[in-house]
Amino acid sequence: EEESRLSKTEETADRVVAAAKEDYESRPSDRNAIARYARVLMERGRPEDEKVAFDLLMKAWNETKEFRFRQTAGDIRVRSARRKVVALRDDPAQQEKYSKALEAFMRLEMEELKLRVENNPTDLSFKYELGVRHFKLGEAEEAIAFFQESQNDPKSRAKSLNYLGQSFLKMGWANEAVDTLHRALESVEMPNDDLGMDVRYFLMQALEAKAKAHNDADAAGEAYKVASGIAMQQINFRDIRARRDA
């Protein structure tokens, strides 16, 4: 009953961890006992708990090759690294270190996601997340391959197409960006929500790029209509007033 509580006192958490540890030590090869002990350690969340849980999970992974143990150990690595990045972000004197730490953190996330893609090849959510990391690091061409796959997942189709269109735009492929962002807009359930606004904004950019690249008046006209529609809905959205005028 104590273990199932969402909120635990420190004393209660200590009892839960002690019980899980005793259970694990009585049957150290039992996978459920391993998973339970690691889980309650992470829930208690002391710095030393993370190290014990990480070592426990990596040992289980090496012995069983059951990927869930490696995945949870990866979650601990990412959580620990994120705390360090946030600490630098909140320190005005550490902004140069923060930029480098942020990139290193995203590389760490990518390393973990690549393992998940390899071990869960049919789970397109991991491919979407890996594509997002490549995109944020400015690696548009690498991102495209993952978004082309993750667009087949109905849950992330609109988001994948949005990023896919932006990736084509970053590569200077205006026609492909326009076609893809049109498809993204068709996939958005609510064109006026945050995702819908985002898709419309980048569709406007892609149409503008196409108009400039090919002297295409129709594309320029459509870009203006999209920009005008965004401005009528939310005049302060990004730089929409300046883009509309342009």
PDB file of N, CA, C and O in Angstrom, residues 12-82:
ATOM      1  N   THR A  12       8.616   6.816   4.582  1.00  0.00           N
ATOM      2  CA  THR A  12       7.899   5.806   3.798  1.00  0.00           C
ATOM      3  C   THR A  12       8.732   5.349   2.612  1.00  0.00           C
ATOM      4  O   THR A  12       8.830   4.147   2.328  1.00  0.00           O
ATOM      5  N   ALA A  13       9.346   6.310   1.899  1.00  0.00           N
ATOM      6  CA  ALA A  13      10.183   5.967   0.744  1.00  0.00           C
ATOM      7  C   ALA A  13      11.335   5.071   1.162  1.00  0.00           C
ATOM      8  O   ALA A  13      11.690   4.119   0.451  1.00  0.00           O
ATOM      9  N   ASP A  14      11.925   5.343   2.324  1.00  0.00           N
ATOM     10  CA  ASP A  14      13.032   4.508   2.819  1.00  0.00           C
ATOM     11  C   ASP A  14      12.560   3.079   3.072  1.00  0.00           C
ATOM     12  O   ASP A  14      13.265   2.112   2.745  1.00  0.00           O
ATOM     13  N   ARG A  15      11.365   2.928   3.652  1.00  0.00           N
ATOM     14  CA  ARG A  15      10.833   1.581   3.911  1.00  0.00           C
ATOM     15  C   ARG A  15      10.568   0.836   2.609  1.00  0.00           C
ATOM     16  O   ARG A  15      10.847  -0.364   2.496  1.00  0.00           O
ATOM     17  N   VAL A  16      10.022   1.549   1.608  1.00  0.00           N
ATOM     18  CA  VAL A  16       9.710   0.924   0.323  1.00  0.00           C
ATOM     19  C   VAL A  16      10.999   0.458  -0.349  1.00  0.00           C
ATOM     20  O   VAL A  16      11.073  -0.660  -0.876  1.00  0.00           O
ATOM     21  N   VAL A  17      12.038   1.299  -0.329  1.00  0.00           N
ATOM     22  CA  VAL A  17      13.318   0.936  -0.939  1.00  0.00           C
ATOM     23  C   VAL A  17      13.941  -0.257  -0.202  1.00  0.00           C
ATOM     24  O   VAL A  17      14.453  -1.192  -0.828  1.00  0.00           O
ATOM     25  N   ALA A  18      13.895  -0.223   1.123  1.00  0.00           N
ATOM     26  CA  ALA A  18      14.468  -1.321   1.908  1.00  0.00           C
ATOM     27  C   ALA A  18      13.773  -2.639   1.597  1.00  0.00           C
ATOM     28  O   ALA A  18      14.424  -3.687   1.459  1.00  0.00           O
ATOM     29  N   ALA A  19      12.436  -2.602   1.466  1.00  0.00           N
ATOM     30  CA  ALA A  19      11.684  -3.826   1.152  1.00  0.00           C
ATOM     31  C   ALA A  19      12.032  -4.341  -0.236  1.00  0.00           C
ATOM     32  O   ALA A  19      12.201  -5.554  -0.445  1.00  0.00           O
ATOM     33  N   ALA A  20      12.151  -3.426  -1.202  1.00  0.00           N
ATOM     34  CA  ALA A  20      12.494  -3.831  -2.568  1.00  0.00           C
ATOM     35  C   ALA A  20      13.906  -4.385  -2.634  1.00  0.00           C
ATOM     36  O   ALA A  20      14.180  -5.349  -3.368  1.00  0.00           O
ATOM     37  N   LYS A  21      14.824  -3.765  -1.874  1.00  0.00           N
ATOM     38  CA  LYS A  21      16.207  -4.255  -1.839  1.00  0.00           C
ATOM     39  C   LYS A  21      16.266  -5.662  -1.252  1.00  0.00           C
ATOM     40  O   LYS A  21      16.958  -6.548  -1.781  1.00  0.00           O
ATOM     41  N   GLU A  22      15.532  -5.875  -0.155  1.00  0.00           N
ATOM     42  CA  GLU A  22      15.511  -7.197   0.478  1.00  0.00           C
ATOM     43  C   GLU A  22      14.949  -8.245  -0.484  1.00  0.00           C
ATOM     44  O   GLU A  22      15.476  -9.365  -0.586  1.00  0.00           O
ATOM     45  N   ASP A  23      13.889  -7.876  -1.187  1.00  0.00           N
ATOM     46  CA  ASP A  23      13.288  -8.793  -2.165  1.00  0.00           C
ATOM     47  C   ASP A  23      14.288  -9.117  -3.277  1.00  0.00           C
ATOM     48  O   ASP A  23      14.456 -10.279  -3.668  1.00  0.00           O
ATOM     49  N   TYR A  24      14.969  -8.090  -3.781  1.00  0.00           N
ATOM     50  CA  TYR A  24      15.959  -8.296  -4.851  1.00  0.00           C
ATOM     51  C   TYR A  24      17.103  -9.195  -4.381  1.00  0.00           C
ATOM     52  O   TYR A  24      17.522 -10.119  -5.092  1.00  0.00           O
ATOM     53  N   GLU A  25      17.610  -8.938  -3.178  1.00  0.00           N
ATOM     54  CA  GLU A  25      18.742  -9.719  -2.676  1.00  0.00           C
ATOM     55  C   GLU A  25      18.370 -11.171  -2.420  1.00  0.00           C
ATOM     56  O   GLU A  25      19.235 -12.053  -2.465  1.00  0.00           O
ATOM     57  N   SER A  26      17.071 -11.427  -2.185  1.00  0.00           N
ATOM     58  CA  SER A  26      16.629 -12.811  -1.961  1.00  0.00           C
ATOM     59  C   SER A  26      16.496 -13.583  -3.270  1.00  0.00           C
ATOM     60  O   SER A  26      16.483 -14.806  -3.281  1.00  0.00           O
ATOM     61  N   ARG A  27      16.381 -12.862  -4.399  1.00  0.00           N
ATOM     62  CA  ARG A  27      16.263 -13.509  -5.714  1.00  0.00           C
ATOM     63  C   ARG A  27      16.866 -12.582  -6.779  1.00  0.00           C
ATOM     64  O   ARG A  27      16.148 -12.015  -7.601  1.00  0.00           O
ATOM     65  N   PRO A  28      18.192 -12.422  -6.770  1.00  0.00           N
ATOM     66  CA  PRO A  28      18.859 -11.419  -7.607  1.00  0.00           C
ATOM     67  C   PRO A  28      18.754 -11.643  -9.107  1.00  0.00           C
ATOM     68  O   PRO A  28      19.045 -10.726  -9.877  1.00  0.00           O
ATOM     69  N   SER A  29      18.345 -12.820  -9.520  1.00  0.00           N
ATOM     70  CA  SER A  29      18.210 -13.049 -10.962  1.00  0.00           C
ATOM     71  C   SER A  29      16.768 -12.880 -11.443  1.00  0.00           C
ATOM     72  O   SER A  29      16.493 -13.029 -12.647  1.00  0.00           O
ATOM     73  N   ASP A  30      15.857 -12.574 -10.519  1.00  0.00           N
ATOM     74  CA  ASP A  30      14.458 -12.401 -10.903  1.00  0.00           C
ATOM     75  C   ASP A  30      14.271 -11.032 -11.558  1.00  0.00           C
ATOM     76  O   ASP A  30      14.557  -9.991 -10.944  1.00  0.00           O
ATOM     77  N   ARG A  31      13.768 -11.010 -12.780  1.00  0.00           N
ATOM     78  CA  ARG A  31      13.694  -9.759 -13.536  1.00  0.00           C
ATOM     79  C   ARG A  31      12.685  -8.773 -12.957  1.00  0.00           C
ATOM     80  O   ARG A  31      12.908  -7.562 -12.993  1.00  0.00           O
ATOM     81  N   ASN A  32      11.608  -9.282 -12.410  1.00  0.00           N
ATOM     82  CA  ASN A  32      10.629  -8.378 -11.807  1.00  0.00           C
ATOM     83  C   ASN A  32      11.183  -7.728 -10.538  1.00  0.00           C
ATOM     84  O   ASN A  32      10.927  -6.551 -10.267  1.00  0.00           O
ATOM     85  N   ALA A  33      11.948  -8.483  -9.768  1.00  0.00           N
ATOM     86  CA  ALA A  33      12.555  -7.936  -8.550  1.00  0.00           C
ATOM     87  C   ALA A  33      13.579  -6.856  -8.906  1.00  0.00           C
ATOM     88  O   ALA A  33      13.674  -5.825  -8.226  1.00  0.00           O
ATOM     89  N   ILE A  34      14.330  -7.089  -9.983  1.00  0.00           N
ATOM     90  CA  ILE A  34      15.316  -6.103 -10.442  1.00  0.00           C
ATOM     91  C   ILE A  34      14.603  -4.815 -10.853  1.00  0.00           C
ATOM     92  O   ILE A  34      14.980  -3.712 -10.450  1.00  0.00           O
ATOM     93  N   ALA A  35      13.574  -4.967 -11.684  1.00  0.00           N
ATOM     94  CA  ALA A  35      12.853  -3.795 -12.195  1.00  0.00           C
ATOM     95  C   ALA A  35      12.204  -3.017 -11.060  1.00  0.00           C
ATOM     96  O   ALA A  35      12.215  -1.783 -11.046  1.00  0.00           O
ATOM     97  N   ARG A  36      11.643  -3.745 -10.080  1.00  0.00           N
ATOM     98  CA  ARG A  36      10.980  -3.079  -8.959  1.00  0.00           C
ATOM     99  C   ARG A  36      11.985  -2.302  -8.119  1.00  0.00           C
ATOM    100  O   ARG A  36      11.739  -1.141  -7.750  1.00  0.00           O
ATOM    101  N   TYR A  37      13.136  -2.911  -7.815  1.00  0.00           N
ATOM    102  CA  TYR A  37      14.144  -2.247  -6.988  1.00  0.00           C
ATOM    103  C   TYR A  37      14.649  -0.983  -7.695  1.00  0.00           C
ATOM    104  O   TYR A  37      14.759   0.089  -7.083  1.00  0.00           O
ATOM    105  N   ALA A  38      14.913  -1.086  -8.985  1.00  0.00           N
ATOM    106  CA  ALA A  38      15.379   0.089  -9.744  1.00  0.00           C
ATOM    107  C   ALA A  38      14.313   1.178  -9.748  1.00  0.00           C
ATOM    108  O   ALA A  38      14.620   2.368  -9.591  1.00  0.00           O
ATOM    109  N   ARG A  39      13.053   0.790  -9.911  1.00  0.00           N
ATOM    110  CA  ARG A  39      11.969   1.773  -9.989  1.00  0.00           C
ATOM    111  C   ARG A  39      11.825   2.557  -8.690  1.00  0.00           C
ATOM    112  O   ARG A  39      11.722   3.788  -8.707  1.00  0.00           O
ATOM    113  N   VAL A  40      11.832   1.851  -7.546  1.00  0.00           N
ATOM    114  CA  VAL A  40      11.622   2.566  -6.282  1.00  0.00           C
ATOM    115  C   VAL A  40      12.839   3.420  -5.928  1.00  0.00           C
ATOM    116  O   VAL A  40      12.706   4.469  -5.289  1.00  0.00           O
ATOM    117  N   LEU A  41      14.025   2.997  -6.344  1.00  0.00           N
ATOM    118  CA  LEU A  41      15.209   3.843  -6.153  1.00  0.00           C
ATOM    119  C   LEU A  41      15.058   5.146  -6.933  1.00  0.00           C
ATOM    120  O   LEU A  41      15.330   6.235  -6.415  1.00  0.00           O
ATOM    121  N   MET A  42      14.615   5.042  -8.197  1.00  0.00           N
ATOM    122  CA  MET A  42      14.445   6.240  -9.026  1.00  0.00           C
ATOM    123  C   MET A  42      13.337   7.138  -8.479  1.00  0.00           C
ATOM    124  O   MET A  42      13.412   8.355  -8.562  1.00  0.00           O
ATOM    125  N   GLU A  43      12.302   6.524  -7.903  1.00  0.00           N
ATOM    126  CA  GLU A  43      11.215   7.315  -7.324  1.00  0.00           C
ATOM    127  C   GLU A  43      11.696   8.087  -6.103  1.00  0.00           C
ATOM    128  O   GLU A  43      11.315   9.242  -5.904  1.00  0.00           O
ATOM    129  N   ARG A  44      12.545   7.454  -5.286  1.00  0.00           N
ATOM    130  CA  ARG A  44      13.083   8.176  -4.128  1.00  0.00           C
ATOM    131  C   ARG A  44      14.012   9.305  -4.598  1.00  0.00           C
ATOM    132  O   ARG A  44      13.982  10.404  -4.055  1.00  0.00           O
ATOM    133  N   GLY A  45      14.822   9.012  -5.591  1.00  0.00           N
ATOM    134  CA  GLY A  45      15.498  10.066  -6.336  1.00  0.00           C
ATOM    135  C   GLY A  45      16.704  10.731  -5.718  1.00  0.00           C
ATOM    136  O   GLY A  45      17.073  11.829  -6.127  1.00  0.00           O
ATOM    137  N   ARG A  46      17.336  10.103  -4.746  1.00  0.00           N
ATOM    138  CA  ARG A  46      18.573  10.679  -4.230  1.00  0.00           C
ATOM    139  C   ARG A  46      19.701  10.451  -5.245  1.00  0.00           C
ATOM    140  O   ARG A  46      19.646   9.488  -6.021  1.00  0.00           O
ATOM    141  N   PRO A  47      20.740  11.305  -5.245  1.00  0.00           N
ATOM    142  CA  PRO A  47      21.840  11.115  -6.213  1.00  0.00           C
ATOM    143  C   PRO A  47      22.449   9.718  -6.148  1.00  0.00           C
ATOM    144  O   PRO A  47      22.731   9.101  -7.181  1.00  0.00           O
ATOM    145  N   GLU A  48      22.627   9.206  -4.929  1.00  0.00           N
ATOM    146  CA  GLU A  48      23.207   7.871  -4.808  1.00  0.00           C
ATOM    147  C   GLU A  48      22.242   6.793  -5.301  1.00  0.00           C
ATOM    148  O   GLU A  48      22.666   5.727  -5.764  1.00  0.00           O
ATOM    149  N   ASP A  49      20.931   7.067  -5.225  1.00  0.00           N
ATOM    150  CA  ASP A  49      19.934   6.111  -5.721  1.00  0.00           C
ATOM    151  C   ASP A  49      20.074   5.924  -7.223  1.00  0.00           C
ATOM    152  O   ASP A  49      19.959   4.804  -7.736  1.00  0.00           O
ATOM    153  N   GLU A  50      20.299   7.018  -7.933  1.00  0.00           N
ATOM    154  CA  GLU A  50      20.440   6.933  -9.399  1.00  0.00           C
ATOM    155  C   GLU A  50      21.623   6.060  -9.784  1.00  0.00           C
ATOM    156  O   GLU A  50      21.546   5.274 -10.712  1.00  0.00           O
ATOM    157  N   LYS A  51      22.730   6.214  -9.066  1.00  0.00           N
ATOM    158  CA  LYS A  51      23.913   5.417  -9.395  1.00  0.00           C
ATOM    159  C   LYS A  51      23.662   3.936  -9.122  1.00  0.00           C
ATOM    160  O   LYS A  51      24.013   3.078  -9.940  1.00  0.00           O
ATOM    161  N   VAL A  52      23.045   3.631  -7.971  1.00  0.00           N
ATOM    162  CA  VAL A  52      22.744   2.232  -7.647  1.00  0.00           C
ATOM    163  C   VAL A  52      21.800   1.640  -8.691  1.00  0.00           C
ATOM    164  O   VAL A  52      22.011   0.527  -9.183  1.00  0.00           O
ATOM    165  N   ALA A  53      20.753   2.408  -9.053  1.00  0.00           N
ATOM    166  CA  ALA A  53      19.782   1.929 -10.040  1.00  0.00           C
ATOM    167  C   ALA A  53      20.451   1.727 -11.400  1.00  0.00           C
ATOM    168  O   ALA A  53      20.204   0.719 -12.082  1.00  0.00           O
ATOM    169  N   PHE A  54      21.297   2.678 -11.804  1.00  0.00           N
ATOM    170  CA  PHE A  54      21.971   2.570 -13.105  1.00  0.00           C
ATOM    171  C   PHE A  54      22.852   1.325 -13.149  1.00  0.00           C
ATOM    172  O   PHE A  54      22.789   0.547 -14.120  1.00  0.00           O
ATOM    173  N   ASP A  55      23.664   1.126 -12.121  1.00  0.00           N
ATOM    174  CA  ASP A  55      24.547  -0.052 -12.089  1.00  0.00           C
ATOM    175  C   ASP A  55      23.740  -1.349 -12.080  1.00  0.00           C
ATOM    176  O   ASP A  55      24.095  -2.330 -12.753  1.00  0.00           O
ATOM    177  N   LEU A  56      22.653  -1.344 -11.321  1.00  0.00           N
ATOM    178  CA  LEU A  56      21.782  -2.524 -11.248  1.00  0.00           C
ATOM    179  C   LEU A  56      21.198  -2.851 -12.619  1.00  0.00           C
ATOM    180  O   LEU A  56      21.193  -4.009 -13.060  1.00  0.00           O
ATOM    181  N   LEU A  57      20.701  -1.824 -13.307  1.00  0.00           N
ATOM    182  CA  LEU A  57      20.061  -2.033 -14.611  1.00  0.00           C
ATOM    183  C   LEU A  57      21.066  -2.452 -15.682  1.00  0.00           C
ATOM    184  O   LEU A  57      20.764  -3.310 -16.526  1.00  0.00           O
ATOM    185  N   MET A  58      22.242  -1.864 -15.661  1.00  0.00           N
ATOM    186  CA  MET A  58      23.260  -2.240 -16.649  1.00  0.00           C
ATOM    187  C   MET A  58      23.723  -3.681 -16.421  1.00  0.00           C
ATOM    188  O   MET A  58      23.974  -4.418 -17.378  1.00  0.00           O
ATOM    189  N   LYS A  59      23.831  -4.072 -15.151  1.00  0.00           N
ATOM    190  CA  LYS A  59      24.188  -5.467 -14.839  1.00  0.00           C
ATOM    191  C   LYS A  59      23.109  -6.408 -15.376  1.00  0.00           C
ATOM    192  O   LYS A  59      23.411  -7.446 -15.993  1.00  0.00           O
ATOM    193  N   ALA A  60      21.844  -6.041 -15.158  1.00  0.00           N
ATOM    194  CA  ALA A  60      20.740  -6.869 -15.654  1.00  0.00           C
ATOM    195  C   ALA A  60      20.749  -6.934 -17.175  1.00  0.00           C
ATOM    196  O   ALA A  60      20.491  -7.985 -17.772  1.00  0.00           O
ATOM    197  N   TRP A  61      21.022  -5.809 -17.818  1.00  0.00           N
ATOM    198  CA  TRP A  61      21.081  -5.763 -19.288  1.00  0.00           C
ATOM    199  C   TRP A  61      22.193  -6.667 -19.819  1.00  0.00           C
ATOM    200  O   TRP A  61      21.993  -7.444 -20.759  1.00  0.00           O
ATOM    201  N   ASN A  62      23.367  -6.584 -19.208  1.00  0.00           N
ATOM    202  CA  ASN A  62      24.495  -7.406 -19.664  1.00  0.00           C
ATOM    203  C   ASN A  62      24.246  -8.893 -19.453  1.00  0.00           C
ATOM    204  O   ASN A  62      24.708  -9.721 -20.247  1.00  0.00           O
ATOM    205  N   GLU A  63      23.501  -9.224 -18.410  1.00  0.00           N
ATOM    206  CA  GLU A  63      23.249 -10.639 -18.108  1.00  0.00           C
ATOM    207  C   GLU A  63      22.070 -11.205 -18.884  1.00  0.00           C
ATOM    208  O   GLU A  63      22.091 -12.377 -19.278  1.00  0.00           O
ATOM    209  N   THR A  64      21.046 -10.396 -19.113  1.00  0.00           N
ATOM    210  CA  THR A  64      19.821 -10.917 -19.731  1.00  0.00           C
ATOM    211  C   THR A  64      19.627 -10.487 -21.177  1.00  0.00           C
ATOM    212  O   THR A  64      18.883 -11.130 -21.918  1.00  0.00           O
ATOM    213  N   LYS A  65      20.266  -9.371 -21.559  1.00  0.00           N
ATOM    214  CA  LYS A  65      20.060  -8.761 -22.885  1.00  0.00           C
ATOM    215  C   LYS A  65      18.597  -8.367 -23.110  1.00  0.00           C
ATOM    216  O   LYS A  65      18.130  -8.275 -24.248  1.00  0.00           O
ATOM    217  N   GLU A  66      17.881  -8.143 -22.007  1.00  0.00           N
ATOM    218  CA  GLU A  66      16.505  -7.663 -22.108  1.00  0.00           C
ATOM    219  C   GLU A  66      16.556  -6.130 -22.193  1.00  0.00           C
ATOM    220  O   GLU A  66      16.965  -5.462 -21.236  1.00  0.00           O
ATOM    221  N   PHE A  67      16.137  -5.576 -23.322  1.00  0.00           N
ATOM    222  CA  PHE A  67      16.434  -4.175 -23.607  1.00  0.00           C
ATOM    223  C   PHE A  67      15.753  -3.202 -22.660  1.00  0.00           C
ATOM    224  O   PHE A  67      16.234  -2.086 -22.476  1.00  0.00           O
ATOM    225  N   ARG A  68      14.673  -3.588 -22.023  1.00  0.00           N
ATOM    226  CA  ARG A  68      13.987  -2.649 -21.115  1.00  0.00           C
ATOM    227  C   ARG A  68      14.925  -2.172 -20.010  1.00  0.00           C
ATOM    228  O   ARG A  68      14.825  -1.031 -19.540  1.00  0.00           O
ATOM    229  N   PHE A  69      15.857  -3.034 -19.577  1.00  0.00           N
ATOM    230  CA  PHE A  69      16.806  -2.632 -18.537  1.00  0.00           C
ATOM    231  C   PHE A  69      17.767  -1.560 -19.074  1.00  0.00           C
ATOM    232  O   PHE A  69      18.043  -0.569 -18.410  1.00  0.00           O
ATOM    233  N   ARG A  70      18.252  -1.769 -20.298  1.00  0.00           N
ATOM    234  CA  ARG A  70      19.160  -0.777 -20.890  1.00  0.00           C
ATOM    235  C   ARG A  70      18.432   0.533 -21.161  1.00  0.00           C
ATOM    236  O   ARG A  70      18.994   1.621 -20.998  1.00  0.00           O
ATOM    237  N   GLN A  71      17.171   0.447 -21.560  1.00  0.00           N
ATOM    238  CA  GLN A  71      16.397   1.654 -21.849  1.00  0.00           C
ATOM    239  C   GLN A  71      16.195   2.487 -20.586  1.00  0.00           C
ATOM    240  O   GLN A  71      16.340   3.713 -20.608  1.00  0.00           O
ATOM    241  N   THR A  72      15.869   1.832 -19.482  1.00  0.00           N
ATOM    242  CA  THR A  72      15.670   2.567 -18.233  1.00  0.00           C
ATOM    243  C   THR A  72      16.988   3.151 -17.725  1.00  0.00           C
ATOM    244  O   THR A  72      17.022   4.271 -17.201  1.00  0.00           O
ATOM    245  N   ALA A  73      18.086   2.407 -17.906  1.00  0.00           N
ATOM    246  CA  ALA A  73      19.397   2.953 -17.545  1.00  0.00           C
ATOM    247  C   ALA A  73      19.702   4.185 -18.384  1.00  0.00           C
ATOM    248  O   ALA A  73      20.253   5.182 -17.886  1.00  0.00           O
ATOM    249  N   GLY A  74      19.323   4.160 -19.650  1.00  0.00           N
ATOM    250  CA  GLY A  74      19.498   5.324 -20.514  1.00  0.00           C
ATOM    251  C   GLY A  74      18.677   6.514 -20.040  1.00  0.00           C
ATOM    252  O   GLY A  74      19.136   7.659 -20.111  1.00  0.00           O
ATOM    253  N   ASP A  75      17.473   6.252 -19.540  1.00  0.00           N
ATOM    254  CA  ASP A  75      16.644   7.335 -18.990  1.00  0.00           C
ATOM    255  C   ASP A  75      17.358   8.026 -17.826  1.00  0.00           C
ATOM    256  O   ASP A  75      17.285   9.253 -17.673  1.00  0.00           O
ATOM    257  N   ILE A  76      18.043   7.237 -17.008  1.00  0.00           N
ATOM    258  CA  ILE A  76      18.775   7.807 -15.880  1.00  0.00           C
ATOM    259  C   ILE A  76      19.918   8.682 -16.377  1.00  0.00           C
ATOM    260  O   ILE A  76      20.142   9.794 -15.870  1.00  0.00           O
ATOM    261  N   ARG A  77      20.662   8.212 -17.385  1.00  0.00           N
ATOM    262  CA  ARG A  77      21.755   9.015 -17.961  1.00  0.00           C
ATOM    263  C   ARG A  77      21.232  10.354 -18.465  1.00  0.00           C
ATOM    264  O   ARG A  77      21.812  11.413 -18.194  1.00  0.00           O
ATOM    265  N   VAL A  78      20.124  10.304 -19.199  1.00  0.00           N
ATOM    266  CA  VAL A  78      19.568  11.515 -19.790  1.00  0.00           C
ATOM    267  C   VAL A  78      19.063  12.465 -18.700  1.00  0.00           C
ATOM    268  O   VAL A  78      19.289  13.678 -18.761  1.00  0.00           O
ATOM    269  N   ARG A  79      18.397  11.917 -17.688  1.00  0.00           N
ATOM    270  CA  ARG A  79      17.859  12.753 -16.612  1.00  0.00           C
ATOM    271  C   ARG A  79      18.978  13.465 -15.855  1.00  0.00           C
ATOM    272  O   ARG A  79      18.878  14.660 -15.538  1.00  0.00           O
ATOM    273  N   SER A  80      20.062  12.747 -15.593  1.00  0.00           N
ATOM    274  CA  SER A  80      21.198  13.335 -14.890  1.00  0.00           C
ATOM    275  C   SER A  80      21.857  14.436 -15.723  1.00  0.00           C
ATOM    276  O   SER A  80      22.183  15.520 -15.212  1.00  0.00           O
ATOM    277  N   ALA A  81      22.035  14.158 -17.021  1.00  0.00           N
ATOM    278  CA  ALA A  81      22.655  15.151 -17.907  1.00  0.00           C
ATOM    279  C   ALA A  81      21.776  16.384 -18.053  1.00  0.00           C
ATOM    280  O   ALA A  81      22.271  17.511 -18.124  1.00  0.00           O
ATOM    281  N   ARG A  82      20.459  16.186 -18.094  1.00  0.00           N
ATOM    282  CA  ARG A  82      19.542  17.322 -18.242  1.00  0.00           C
ATOM    283  C   ARG A  82      19.654  18.273 -17.049  1.00  0.00           C
ATOM    284  O   ARG A  82      19.616  19.498 -17.216  1.00  0.00           O
TER     285      ARG A  82
END
